[in-house]
Short mmCIF file of C-alpha atoms (C1' of nucleotides) in Angstrom, two decimals:
data_model
loop_
_atom_site.label_atom_id
_atom_site.label_comp_id
_atom_site.label_asym_id
_atom_site.label_seq_id
_atom_site.Cartn_x
_atom_site.Cartn_y
_atom_site.Cartn_z
CA MET A 29 10.65 2.84 77.68
CA SER A 30 7.23 1.74 76.32
CA ASP A 31 7.78 3.58 73.09
CA PRO A 32 11.15 2.51 71.52
CA THR A 33 11.14 5.51 69.14
CA SER A 34 10.67 7.95 71.99
CA GLY A 35 7.93 10.01 70.49
CA SER A 36 9.50 11.10 67.24
CA GLY A 37 8.50 7.90 65.45
CA ILE A 38 12.12 7.50 64.37
CA PRO A 39 13.88 4.49 65.86
CA TYR A 40 17.40 4.85 67.33
CA ARG A 41 18.92 1.98 65.33
CA PHE A 42 17.74 -0.43 62.63
CA ASP A 43 19.08 -3.83 61.43
CA PRO A 44 18.78 -4.56 57.76
CA THR A 45 19.38 -8.18 57.04
CA THR A 46 20.44 -7.67 53.32
CA THR A 47 20.86 -5.15 50.56
CA ALA A 48 19.28 -4.37 47.27
CA ALA A 49 22.23 -5.69 45.33
CA ALA A 50 22.24 -8.99 47.38
CA VAL A 51 18.54 -9.53 46.81
CA GLU A 52 19.00 -9.11 43.09
CA ALA A 53 21.99 -11.49 43.05
CA GLU A 54 20.29 -14.14 44.93
CA TYR A 55 16.72 -13.96 43.62
CA GLY A 56 17.01 -12.26 40.26
CA GLY A 57 16.29 -15.56 38.56
CA LEU A 58 12.77 -16.10 40.02
CA THR A 59 9.99 -16.73 37.57
CA ASP A 60 7.11 -14.32 37.13
CA GLY A 61 4.75 -14.48 40.13
CA GLU A 62 7.09 -16.73 42.07
CA GLU A 63 7.22 -16.36 45.84
CA THR A 64 10.20 -17.48 47.99
CA GLY A 65 8.83 -17.66 51.49
CA VAL A 66 12.00 -15.81 52.44
CA VAL A 67 11.55 -12.72 54.61
CA VAL A 68 14.21 -9.97 54.46
CA THR A 69 14.75 -6.50 55.89
CA VAL A 70 16.24 -3.70 53.87
CA ALA A 71 16.67 -0.07 54.41
CA GLY A 72 17.29 3.00 52.18
CA ARG A 73 15.66 5.97 50.55
CA LEU A 74 12.33 5.83 48.76
CA MET A 75 13.09 7.16 45.30
CA LEU A 76 9.80 6.53 43.47
CA ARG A 77 6.32 5.40 44.33
CA ARG A 78 3.47 4.28 42.13
CA ASP A 79 0.07 4.16 44.02
CA GLN A 80 -2.50 1.81 42.47
CA GLY A 81 -5.46 1.94 44.76
CA LYS A 82 -5.26 -1.01 47.12
CA LEU A 83 -1.63 -1.66 45.82
CA ALA A 84 1.40 0.55 45.87
CA PHE A 85 4.83 0.11 44.32
CA GLY A 86 7.98 1.84 45.43
CA ASP A 87 11.62 1.90 44.50
CA LEU A 88 14.02 1.69 47.42
CA GLN A 89 17.61 2.77 46.86
CA ASP A 90 20.44 1.85 49.26
CA ALA A 91 24.25 2.01 48.97
CA THR A 92 24.17 -1.06 46.67
CA GLY A 93 21.37 -0.35 44.22
CA ARG A 94 17.67 -0.41 43.93
CA VAL A 95 14.90 -2.86 44.69
CA GLN A 96 11.14 -2.60 44.18
CA LEU A 97 8.81 -2.55 47.12
CA PHE A 98 5.30 -4.03 46.71
CA ALA A 99 2.67 -3.00 49.30
CA LEU A 100 -0.97 -4.25 49.60
CA GLN A 101 -3.68 -2.72 51.70
CA ARG A 102 -4.68 -6.25 52.49
CA SER A 103 -1.34 -7.26 54.09
CA THR A 104 0.92 -4.24 54.69
CA ALA A 105 0.91 -2.69 58.07
CA ASP A 106 -0.19 0.91 57.92
CA PHE A 107 -0.73 0.86 54.19
CA GLU A 108 -2.16 4.44 54.19
CA GLY A 109 0.97 5.62 55.92
CA PHE A 110 3.10 3.95 53.30
CA THR A 111 1.31 5.61 50.46
CA GLY A 112 1.78 8.92 52.32
CA LEU A 113 5.59 8.64 52.34
CA HIS A 114 7.45 11.38 50.60
CA LEU A 115 9.94 10.66 47.85
CA GLY A 116 13.34 10.88 49.49
CA ASP A 117 12.15 9.52 52.83
CA TRP A 118 14.43 6.95 54.38
CA ILE A 119 12.61 3.80 55.40
CA GLY A 120 13.28 0.33 56.70
CA VAL A 121 11.12 -2.55 55.19
CA THR A 122 10.50 -6.12 56.16
CA GLY A 123 8.80 -8.55 53.82
CA GLU A 124 8.96 -11.59 51.58
CA VAL A 125 11.06 -11.60 48.43
CA ILE A 126 8.77 -12.33 45.46
CA LYS A 127 8.71 -11.62 41.76
CA THR A 128 5.50 -9.81 40.68
CA ARG A 129 3.19 -11.21 37.98
CA ARG A 130 4.74 -8.60 35.62
CA GLY A 131 8.23 -9.88 36.38
CA GLU A 132 9.74 -7.37 38.68
CA LEU A 133 11.78 -8.67 41.63
CA SER A 134 10.20 -7.09 44.69
CA ILE A 135 9.95 -7.17 48.42
CA ARG A 136 6.31 -7.53 49.42
CA VAL A 137 6.07 -5.19 52.41
CA ASP A 138 4.73 -6.71 55.65
CA SER A 139 6.01 -3.91 57.84
CA TRP A 140 7.90 -0.75 57.48
CA VAL A 141 9.27 2.12 59.59
CA ARG A 142 10.27 5.64 58.52
CA LEU A 143 14.02 6.28 59.38
CA ALA A 144 14.10 9.86 58.28
CA GLU A 145 11.82 12.37 56.74
CA ALA A 146 12.80 14.31 53.62
CA ARG A 147 11.44 17.75 54.43
CA ARG A 148 12.79 19.17 51.19
CA GLY A 149 11.47 18.03 47.85
CA PHE A 150 13.89 15.79 45.94
CA PRO A 151 14.95 16.86 42.49
CA ASP A 152 13.00 16.01 39.44
CA LYS A 153 12.76 12.22 39.41
CA TRP A 154 13.61 11.95 35.70
CA HIS A 155 15.99 14.75 35.05
CA GLY A 156 17.69 14.68 38.36
CA MET A 157 19.95 17.60 39.26
CA THR A 158 21.56 19.18 36.18
CA ASP A 159 22.97 22.42 37.49
CA VAL A 160 26.61 21.66 38.23
CA ASP A 161 26.94 24.31 40.77
CA THR A 162 24.02 22.99 42.82
CA ARG A 163 25.42 19.52 42.50
CA PHE A 164 28.69 20.60 44.15
CA ARG A 165 27.00 22.82 46.79
CA GLN A 166 24.53 20.13 47.70
CA ARG A 167 26.57 17.02 47.24
CA TYR A 168 24.30 15.24 49.70
CA VAL A 169 21.56 15.39 47.16
CA ASP A 170 23.79 14.80 44.13
CA LEU A 171 25.04 11.54 45.43
CA TRP A 172 21.54 10.13 45.64
CA VAL A 173 20.27 11.28 42.40
CA THR A 174 23.34 11.15 40.16
CA GLU A 175 24.51 7.65 39.53
CA GLU A 176 27.74 8.65 37.82
CA SER A 177 28.65 10.92 40.66
CA ARG A 178 28.26 8.15 43.25
CA ALA A 179 30.28 5.77 40.98
CA ALA A 180 33.06 8.22 40.70
CA PHE A 181 33.54 8.44 44.53
CA VAL A 182 33.33 4.78 45.01
CA ALA A 183 36.11 4.35 42.28
CA ARG A 184 38.12 7.03 44.07
CA SER A 185 37.93 4.92 47.32
CA GLN A 186 39.08 1.84 45.40
CA ILE A 187 41.92 3.66 43.80
CA MET A 188 43.21 5.02 47.12
CA SER A 189 42.80 1.66 48.73
CA ALA A 190 44.49 -0.27 45.87
CA THR A 191 47.34 2.22 45.79
CA ARG A 192 48.11 1.67 49.51
CA ARG A 193 48.02 -2.17 49.11
CA TRP A 194 50.26 -2.03 45.99
CA LEU A 195 52.85 0.11 47.71
CA GLU A 196 52.75 -1.83 50.91
CA ASP A 197 53.28 -5.02 49.06
CA ARG A 198 56.52 -3.42 47.82
CA ALA A 199 57.71 -2.62 51.34
CA PHE A 200 56.71 1.09 51.33
CA ILE A 201 55.42 2.40 54.62
CA GLU A 202 52.84 5.09 54.89
CA VAL A 203 53.64 8.17 56.88
CA GLU A 204 52.01 11.46 57.97
CA THR A 205 54.00 14.59 57.92
CA PRO A 206 53.02 18.16 59.01
CA VAL A 207 50.44 20.23 57.17
CA PHE A 208 51.79 23.32 58.87
CA HIS A 209 55.20 24.33 57.48
CA PRO A 210 57.24 27.14 58.90
CA ILE A 211 58.90 27.37 55.47
CA PRO A 212 56.85 26.34 52.50
CA GLY A 213 58.83 24.02 50.18
CA GLY A 214 58.89 21.07 47.87
CA ALA A 215 57.24 22.74 45.00
CA LEU A 216 56.87 26.02 43.11
CA ALA A 217 53.59 27.50 44.24
CA ARG A 218 51.99 30.15 46.34
CA PRO A 219 51.06 28.94 49.89
CA PHE A 220 48.20 29.64 52.08
CA THR A 221 49.30 31.40 55.26
CA THR A 222 47.93 30.95 58.87
CA HIS A 223 49.04 31.88 62.37
CA HIS A 224 49.60 29.98 65.52
CA ASN A 225 48.63 32.11 68.44
CA ALA A 226 50.38 30.37 71.29
CA LEU A 227 53.75 30.39 69.43
CA ASP A 228 53.02 33.72 67.85
CA LEU A 229 54.25 32.12 64.62
CA ASP A 230 53.19 32.47 60.96
CA LEU A 231 52.84 29.03 59.32
CA TYR A 232 52.05 27.93 55.85
CA LEU A 233 49.83 25.16 54.70
CA ARG A 234 52.03 22.69 52.81
CA ILE A 235 52.28 22.99 49.12
CA ALA A 236 54.10 19.53 49.00
CA PRO A 237 55.22 16.97 51.61
CA GLU A 238 58.52 16.42 49.69
CA LEU A 239 61.15 17.86 52.09
CA TYR A 240 59.72 16.11 55.13
CA LEU A 241 59.56 12.77 53.32
CA LYS A 242 63.17 13.02 52.25
CA ARG A 243 64.11 13.87 55.94
CA LEU A 244 62.54 10.45 56.62
CA THR A 245 64.67 8.79 53.98
CA VAL A 246 67.67 10.35 55.76
CA GLY A 247 66.25 8.90 58.92
CA GLY A 248 66.43 5.39 57.45
CA PHE A 249 62.89 4.73 56.11
CA GLU A 250 64.09 3.46 52.73
CA ARG A 251 60.68 3.41 51.13
CA VAL A 252 58.08 5.98 52.34
CA PHE A 253 54.93 7.39 50.92
CA GLU A 254 52.20 9.81 51.96
CA ILE A 255 48.83 10.46 50.51
CA ALA A 256 48.87 14.10 51.24
CA ARG A 257 46.23 16.78 50.99
CA VAL A 258 48.20 19.87 49.79
CA PHE A 259 47.19 23.44 49.40
CA ARG A 260 48.06 25.90 46.72
CA ASN A 261 46.82 29.51 46.66
CA GLU A 262 45.96 29.50 42.96
CA GLY A 263 42.89 29.93 40.80
CA LEU A 264 40.14 27.38 40.32
CA SER A 265 39.65 25.69 37.09
CA THR A 266 38.44 22.23 35.73
CA ARG A 267 41.92 20.97 36.61
CA HIS A 268 42.73 22.88 39.82
CA ASN A 269 41.26 22.91 43.23
CA PRO A 270 43.10 24.92 45.95
CA GLU A 271 43.26 21.76 48.05
CA PHE A 272 44.01 18.56 46.31
CA THR A 273 45.54 15.14 47.04
CA MET A 274 49.15 14.11 46.09
CA LEU A 275 50.75 10.75 46.45
CA GLU A 276 54.35 11.30 47.20
CA LEU A 277 56.83 8.48 47.56
CA TYR A 278 60.63 8.14 47.98
CA GLN A 279 62.67 5.01 47.34
CA ALA A 280 66.24 4.80 48.38
CA TYR A 281 68.79 3.45 45.99
CA ALA A 282 66.56 4.19 42.99
CA ASP A 283 66.90 6.66 40.20
CA TYR A 284 64.35 8.27 37.94
CA THR A 285 64.27 5.32 35.48
CA ASP A 286 63.18 3.04 38.38
CA ILE A 287 60.51 5.52 39.22
CA MET A 288 59.23 5.57 35.59
CA GLU A 289 58.79 1.81 35.83
CA LEU A 290 57.00 2.12 39.17
CA VAL A 291 54.54 4.79 37.80
CA GLU A 292 53.63 2.91 34.69
CA GLN A 293 53.12 -0.37 36.61
CA LEU A 294 51.15 1.25 39.39
CA VAL A 295 48.84 3.12 37.00
CA ALA A 296 48.34 0.08 34.77
CA HIS A 297 47.52 -1.96 37.87
CA LEU A 298 44.95 0.64 39.04
CA ALA A 299 43.33 0.77 35.67
CA THR A 300 42.95 -3.01 35.67
CA GLU A 301 41.61 -2.97 39.22
CA VAL A 302 38.99 -0.19 38.65
CA CYS A 303 38.27 -0.48 34.97
CA GLY A 304 39.12 -4.00 34.19
CA THR A 305 41.50 -3.06 31.37
CA THR A 306 44.43 -0.77 30.53
CA LYS A 307 42.87 0.22 27.26
CA LEU A 308 40.56 3.13 28.15
CA THR A 309 38.67 5.88 26.41
CA TYR A 310 38.91 9.27 27.71
CA ASP A 311 36.98 12.27 26.33
CA GLY A 312 36.37 10.33 23.19
CA ARG A 313 40.03 9.47 22.64
CA GLU A 314 41.77 6.20 23.04
CA LEU A 315 44.12 5.96 25.98
CA ASP A 316 46.35 2.83 26.32
CA LEU A 317 47.93 2.69 29.70
CA SER A 318 49.60 -0.70 28.99
CA VAL A 319 53.21 -1.00 30.11
CA PRO A 320 55.70 0.23 28.84
CA TRP A 321 54.93 3.89 28.26
CA ARG A 322 56.86 5.98 25.79
CA ARG A 323 59.86 7.89 27.05
CA ALA A 324 61.17 10.92 25.21
CA THR A 325 63.27 13.93 26.30
CA LEU A 326 61.78 17.35 26.53
CA LEU A 327 64.10 18.49 23.70
CA GLU A 328 63.01 15.71 21.46
CA LEU A 329 59.37 16.40 22.00
CA LEU A 330 59.86 20.10 21.52
CA ALA A 331 61.46 19.31 18.07
CA GLU A 332 58.78 16.76 17.27
CA HIS A 333 55.72 18.87 18.24
CA GLY A 334 56.90 22.45 18.30
CA GLY A 335 59.25 22.13 15.41
CA LEU A 336 61.93 23.86 17.48
CA ILE A 337 65.49 22.71 17.43
CA VAL A 338 67.11 24.35 20.49
CA ASP A 339 69.44 23.60 23.39
CA LEU A 340 70.87 25.27 26.35
CA ASP A 341 73.74 26.65 24.16
CA THR A 342 71.19 28.28 21.77
CA SER A 343 71.83 32.05 22.06
CA ARG A 344 69.51 33.93 24.42
CA ASP A 345 68.61 36.33 21.63
CA GLU A 346 67.31 33.41 19.58
CA LEU A 347 65.35 31.91 22.41
CA VAL A 348 63.80 35.26 23.37
CA ARG A 349 62.89 35.72 19.63
CA LEU A 350 61.21 32.33 19.56
CA CYS A 351 59.25 33.20 22.79
CA GLU A 352 58.00 36.44 21.38
CA GLU A 353 57.04 34.62 18.22
CA HIS A 354 54.78 32.45 20.36
CA ASP A 355 53.43 35.27 22.46
CA ILE A 356 55.24 34.19 25.54
CA PRO A 357 56.04 37.05 28.03
CA VAL A 358 59.81 37.04 28.84
CA LYS A 359 61.24 38.45 31.97
CA ASP A 360 64.88 39.65 32.28
CA HIS A 361 65.97 37.13 34.75
CA TYR A 362 64.87 34.15 32.64
CA GLY A 363 67.82 32.01 31.67
CA PRO A 364 67.97 29.59 28.74
CA GLY A 365 66.47 26.79 30.74
CA LYS A 366 63.42 28.70 31.76
CA LEU A 367 62.96 30.03 28.22
CA ILE A 368 63.13 26.38 26.80
CA LEU A 369 60.59 25.30 29.48
CA GLU A 370 58.30 28.10 28.51
CA LEU A 371 58.53 27.14 24.80
CA TYR A 372 57.87 23.56 25.74
CA GLU A 373 54.81 24.43 27.74
CA LYS A 374 53.44 26.67 25.14
CA THR A 375 54.06 24.70 21.98
CA THR A 376 54.34 21.03 22.97
CA GLU A 377 52.74 20.14 26.23
CA PRO A 378 49.19 20.91 24.86
CA GLU A 379 49.88 18.58 21.99
CA LEU A 380 50.84 15.58 24.10
CA TRP A 381 48.20 13.02 24.85
CA GLY A 382 50.29 10.16 26.25
CA PRO A 383 50.93 8.27 28.18
CA VAL A 384 54.41 9.50 27.78
CA PHE A 385 57.23 10.31 30.20
CA VAL A 386 58.79 13.63 29.26
CA THR A 387 62.36 13.35 30.66
CA ASP A 388 65.27 15.64 31.42
CA TYR A 389 64.48 19.15 32.44
CA PRO A 390 66.61 22.29 32.70
CA LYS A 391 68.47 22.47 35.98
CA GLU A 392 67.36 26.13 36.19
CA VAL A 393 63.75 25.15 36.80
CA SER A 394 64.30 22.09 38.91
CA PRO A 395 65.73 23.09 42.25
CA LEU A 396 65.42 19.61 43.92
CA SER A 397 66.56 17.30 41.14
CA ARG A 398 70.00 15.85 40.69
CA ASP A 399 72.25 16.84 37.86
CA HIS A 400 71.95 14.64 34.81
CA ARG A 401 74.67 12.02 34.85
CA ASP A 402 75.55 12.85 31.11
CA GLN A 403 74.08 16.18 30.18
CA PRO A 404 75.52 19.30 31.84
CA GLY A 405 72.86 21.89 32.69
CA TRP A 406 70.08 19.35 32.77
CA VAL A 407 68.56 17.26 35.57
CA GLU A 408 67.26 13.68 35.77
CA ARG A 409 63.55 14.60 36.07
CA PHE A 410 60.43 13.53 34.26
CA GLU A 411 56.77 14.34 34.06
CA GLY A 412 54.19 11.85 33.06
CA ILE A 413 51.51 13.19 30.63
CA VAL A 414 48.44 11.05 30.60
CA ALA A 415 45.24 11.99 28.66
CA GLY A 416 46.74 15.42 27.93
CA ARG A 417 47.22 16.11 31.60
CA GLU A 418 50.36 16.42 33.74
CA LEU A 419 49.82 13.40 36.02
CA CYS A 420 53.15 13.22 37.83
CA ASN A 421 56.51 14.86 38.49
CA ALA A 422 59.50 12.86 39.56
CA PHE A 423 63.27 12.84 39.73
CA THR A 424 66.43 11.37 40.86
CA GLU A 425 66.78 13.31 44.06
CA LEU A 426 69.46 15.99 44.61
CA VAL A 427 71.50 14.57 47.48
CA ASP A 428 74.52 16.94 47.41
CA VAL A 429 74.11 19.43 50.22
CA ASP A 430 76.34 22.12 48.79
CA GLU A 431 74.62 21.85 45.40
CA GLN A 432 71.21 22.06 47.21
CA ARG A 433 72.29 25.15 49.06
CA ALA A 434 73.30 26.80 45.85
CA ARG A 435 69.88 25.95 44.33
CA PHE A 436 68.02 27.21 47.20
CA GLU A 437 69.96 30.46 47.12
CA ALA A 438 69.22 30.85 43.47
CA GLN A 439 65.51 30.37 44.29
CA GLU A 440 65.79 32.87 47.12
CA ALA A 441 67.19 35.41 44.66
CA GLU A 442 64.21 35.00 42.44
CA LYS A 443 61.84 35.32 45.34
CA VAL A 444 63.54 38.61 46.18
CA ALA A 445 63.21 39.58 42.51
CA GLY A 446 59.43 39.17 43.00
CA ASP A 447 58.64 35.52 42.05
CA VAL A 448 55.99 34.56 44.53
CA GLU A 449 56.33 30.91 43.64
CA ALA A 450 60.05 30.63 44.29
CA MET A 451 61.46 28.61 47.13
CA ALA A 452 63.15 29.76 50.28
CA VAL A 453 66.29 28.34 51.90
CA ASP A 454 65.37 25.62 54.44
CA GLU A 455 68.31 25.33 56.76
CA ASP A 456 66.93 22.32 58.59
CA TYR A 457 66.49 20.46 55.32
CA LEU A 458 70.13 21.22 54.50
CA ARG A 459 71.15 20.00 57.97
CA ALA A 460 69.41 16.70 57.21
CA LEU A 461 71.16 16.43 53.95
CA GLU A 462 74.41 16.93 55.78
CA TYR A 463 73.71 13.64 57.66
CA GLY A 464 73.54 11.97 54.27
CA LEU A 465 70.68 11.19 51.84
CA PRO A 466 71.45 8.00 49.84
CA PRO A 467 70.73 7.90 46.09
CA THR A 468 66.97 8.16 46.03
CA GLY A 469 64.20 8.36 43.53
CA GLY A 470 61.11 10.43 44.31
CA LEU A 471 57.66 10.85 42.88
CA GLY A 472 54.57 12.98 43.18
CA ILE A 473 51.27 11.93 41.56
CA GLY A 474 48.17 14.05 41.37
CA MET A 475 45.64 11.55 42.68
CA ASP A 476 42.63 13.74 41.74
CA ARG A 477 43.68 13.77 38.09
CA LEU A 478 44.42 10.07 38.22
CA VAL A 479 40.84 9.46 39.51
CA MET A 480 39.52 11.71 36.75
CA ILE A 481 41.27 9.63 34.16
CA LEU A 482 40.14 6.30 35.49
CA THR A 483 36.53 7.39 36.04
CA GLY A 484 36.28 9.30 32.76
CA THR A 485 35.27 12.56 34.46
CA LYS A 486 36.08 15.85 32.96
CA THR A 487 36.55 18.22 35.91
CA ILE A 488 38.39 17.91 39.22
CA ARG A 489 35.14 18.84 40.92
CA ASP A 490 33.63 15.60 39.81
CA VAL A 491 36.23 13.77 41.92
CA ILE A 492 36.42 16.05 45.01
CA LEU A 493 33.34 15.60 47.16
CA PHE A 494 33.28 19.21 48.41
CA PRO A 495 35.25 21.28 46.07
CA THR A 496 36.17 24.90 46.90
CA LEU A 497 33.39 27.33 45.93
CA ARG A 498 32.53 30.91 46.32
CA PRO A 499 30.06 31.26 49.21
CA GLU A 500 26.44 31.41 48.09
CA GLN A 501 25.92 34.88 49.55
"C1'" G B 10 42.08 39.24 34.04
"C1'" G B 11 39.15 39.36 28.90
"C1'" G B 12 35.03 37.49 25.89
"C1'" U B 13 30.41 34.79 25.16
"C1'" C B 14 26.15 32.51 27.34
"C1'" G B 15 23.07 31.68 31.51
"C1'" C B 16 20.17 32.69 36.35
"C1'" U B 17 11.99 32.25 35.91
"C1'" A B 18 7.71 27.65 41.22
"C1'" G B 19 11.13 22.60 45.50
"C1'" C B 20 13.23 20.16 40.61
"C1'" U B 21 13.40 20.16 34.99
"C1'" C B 22 12.11 23.82 31.59
"C1'" A B 23 8.55 27.39 28.53
"C1'" A B 24 6.98 32.59 27.70
"C1'" C B 25 7.48 35.25 19.01
"C1'" U B 26 9.30 41.52 17.51
"C1'" G B 27 8.32 44.76 25.24
"C1'" G B 28 1.62 43.77 26.40
"C1'" U B 29 -2.22 39.97 32.70
"C1'" A B 30 4.39 34.71 34.09
"C1'" G B 31 2.91 28.92 32.05
"C1'" A B 32 3.77 23.30 31.76
"C1'" G B 33 5.57 18.47 33.61
"C1'" C B 34 7.35 16.32 37.95
"C1'" A B 35 7.46 16.97 43.41
"C1'" U B 36 3.92 18.68 47.45
"C1'" C B 37 -1.46 18.83 49.02
"C1'" G B 38 -6.83 16.65 48.13
"C1'" G B 39 -9.45 12.73 45.33
"C1'" A B 40 -9.97 7.88 41.99
"C1'" C B 41 -7.57 3.25 40.83
"C1'" U B 42 -5.65 -4.73 42.96
"C1'" C B 43 0.65 -5.64 38.96
"C1'" U B 44 3.01 -0.63 38.44
"C1'" U B 45 8.10 0.49 36.10
"C1'" A B 46 9.30 8.44 34.99
"C1'" A B 47 2.23 4.34 36.48
"C1'" U B 48 -2.31 6.84 34.92
"C1'" C B 49 -6.58 10.13 35.57
"C1'" C B 50 -9.20 14.53 38.19
"C1'" G B 51 -8.54 18.79 41.24
"C1'" C B 52 -6.04 22.62 44.64
"C1'" A B 53 -1.98 25.33 45.85
"C1'" G B 54 2.63 27.06 44.68
"C1'" G B 55 6.42 33.28 42.04
"C1'" U B 56 10.50 39.79 45.09
"C1'" U B 57 11.43 36.14 37.10
"C1'" C B 58 19.48 36.53 41.14
"C1'" G B 59 19.87 41.91 43.49
"C1'" G B 60 19.79 47.30 42.49
"C1'" G B 61 19.00 51.36 39.19
"C1'" G B 62 17.12 53.30 34.47
"C1'" U B 63 14.13 53.76 29.72
"C1'" U B 64 8.76 53.11 28.70
"C1'" C B 65 1.67 53.97 29.14
"C1'" A B 66 3.77 48.93 30.05
"C1'" A B 67 10.08 45.22 31.47
"C1'" G B 68 11.21 38.05 32.72
"C1'" U B 69 12.21 40.53 27.88
"C1'" C B 70 15.71 46.72 26.34
"C1'" C B 71 20.02 49.71 28.86
"C1'" C B 72 23.55 50.41 33.25
"C1'" C B 73 25.83 48.57 37.85
"C1'" G B 74 26.55 44.49 41.03
"C1'" G B 75 26.17 38.86 42.49
"C1'" C B 76 26.69 33.68 41.15
"C1'" G B 77 27.70 30.03 37.53
"C1'" A B 78 29.14 27.50 32.70
"C1'" C B 79 32.23 27.63 28.35
"C1'" C B 80 36.29 29.81 25.63
"C1'" C B 81 40.78 32.76 25.74
"C1'" A B 82 45.28 34.78 28.27
#
RNA sequence: GGGUCGCUAGCUCAACUGGUAGAGCAUCGGACUCUUAAUCCGCAGGUUCGGGGUUCAAGUCCCCGGCGACCCA
């Protein structure tokens, strides 16, 4: 044990006494040339080095920021070794906090140790890493050299943490439900399939945790939430990754108007926590998340933006004609509700910036929502549109078991007719409903999109550490 | 799925109408006692994404394939 580094020169542990940010916070006010007599130890990655003969300067970056290192041949141990370090090497440094004559807060290096060697050259120290594909494939490099990238993931962590606290403060409990589902359900999407060998059972990766969370409400958990990774077998785009994160929550005794208030308050709270304000700019446009958000029915917005005055009693011929006018492919089994939704998605949704709650959807396209209390053929459901993106989907939950069975069977018929996104009948879920689901409001929020909005990033890959990519070879 | 653009040294990028593939940074060697993307001198670094074709000659033109970006459906 005479050599504590055991030959490699790399120690097994290291004890920094402070961080770059803490040094700056405590000693940033020193006058030029001032010395503190305070010796600190920091650790991080060497990002820049400026050799100056018998002097050398370096920039050390740790998780909190950067601080300059100041080494002298006269007083720094193994000065030649220090000037031989590679950019990107991890080092630990001990020395006195000073401000140089030229006014740069620095640590004057007494001793140092290499904590890791960067065998591969770091990206251009000025331009960094610009190829987005390489940034995603080599996130371990991107995080060091791209400040905005690091900041987005720190913000993501804060958003997740603040969301949990906010919900727990309101008596919600966090649960974990299965990722493997024998019957995919809770959303209209294609699932991934897998197989359990011991049970010789085909299973599906969940497309939503909804039906399990409502089983828990039946079980007496009156307020539950899950931050769930979900999986949808769809294409990739700036807004879609095959695996993404949904916050789902269920609140007994609430309806969709209660959920609207919950969403706008939660999002405004998160904006304040992370951005310090509810008045943001996204993609060059103003976005005011201040409470309350506008509420408008899907039909009202369809009239306002699409100029289409229609309803469920509009003749099918007329709805089909309007769809054809807007280049929307129509299938024979589409009813008026589906046709109206298609018209809305084509003519109106792209025009919405928000925040706005689009309320009241056709029953035909909402198999898990409760019938509207006043409007036959419609359900109590809303989507929140924020920064032109569909941020959330929520409804007054369907609690009537007979009605739920009928909706499932209608979905099953569509699946048989070839709709790969349609739902199947889930008998166990129906059995749960037979034990009684109280009036309940439910919500799903796309957390990746929320993080995008609050960090000002433009693609979902900027907020997912390791997005799904084609293999390199 | 369709269209457009891109892929050149470890990184960031050049190379006019086809004519010996270059620079900056990083790396390596050297100089330099207050730098801030330090500066200066020097060495080295390439299957130009892959395959085929046209041509005396292809990074460049044509075809097929791979990967990506943007736009559209």
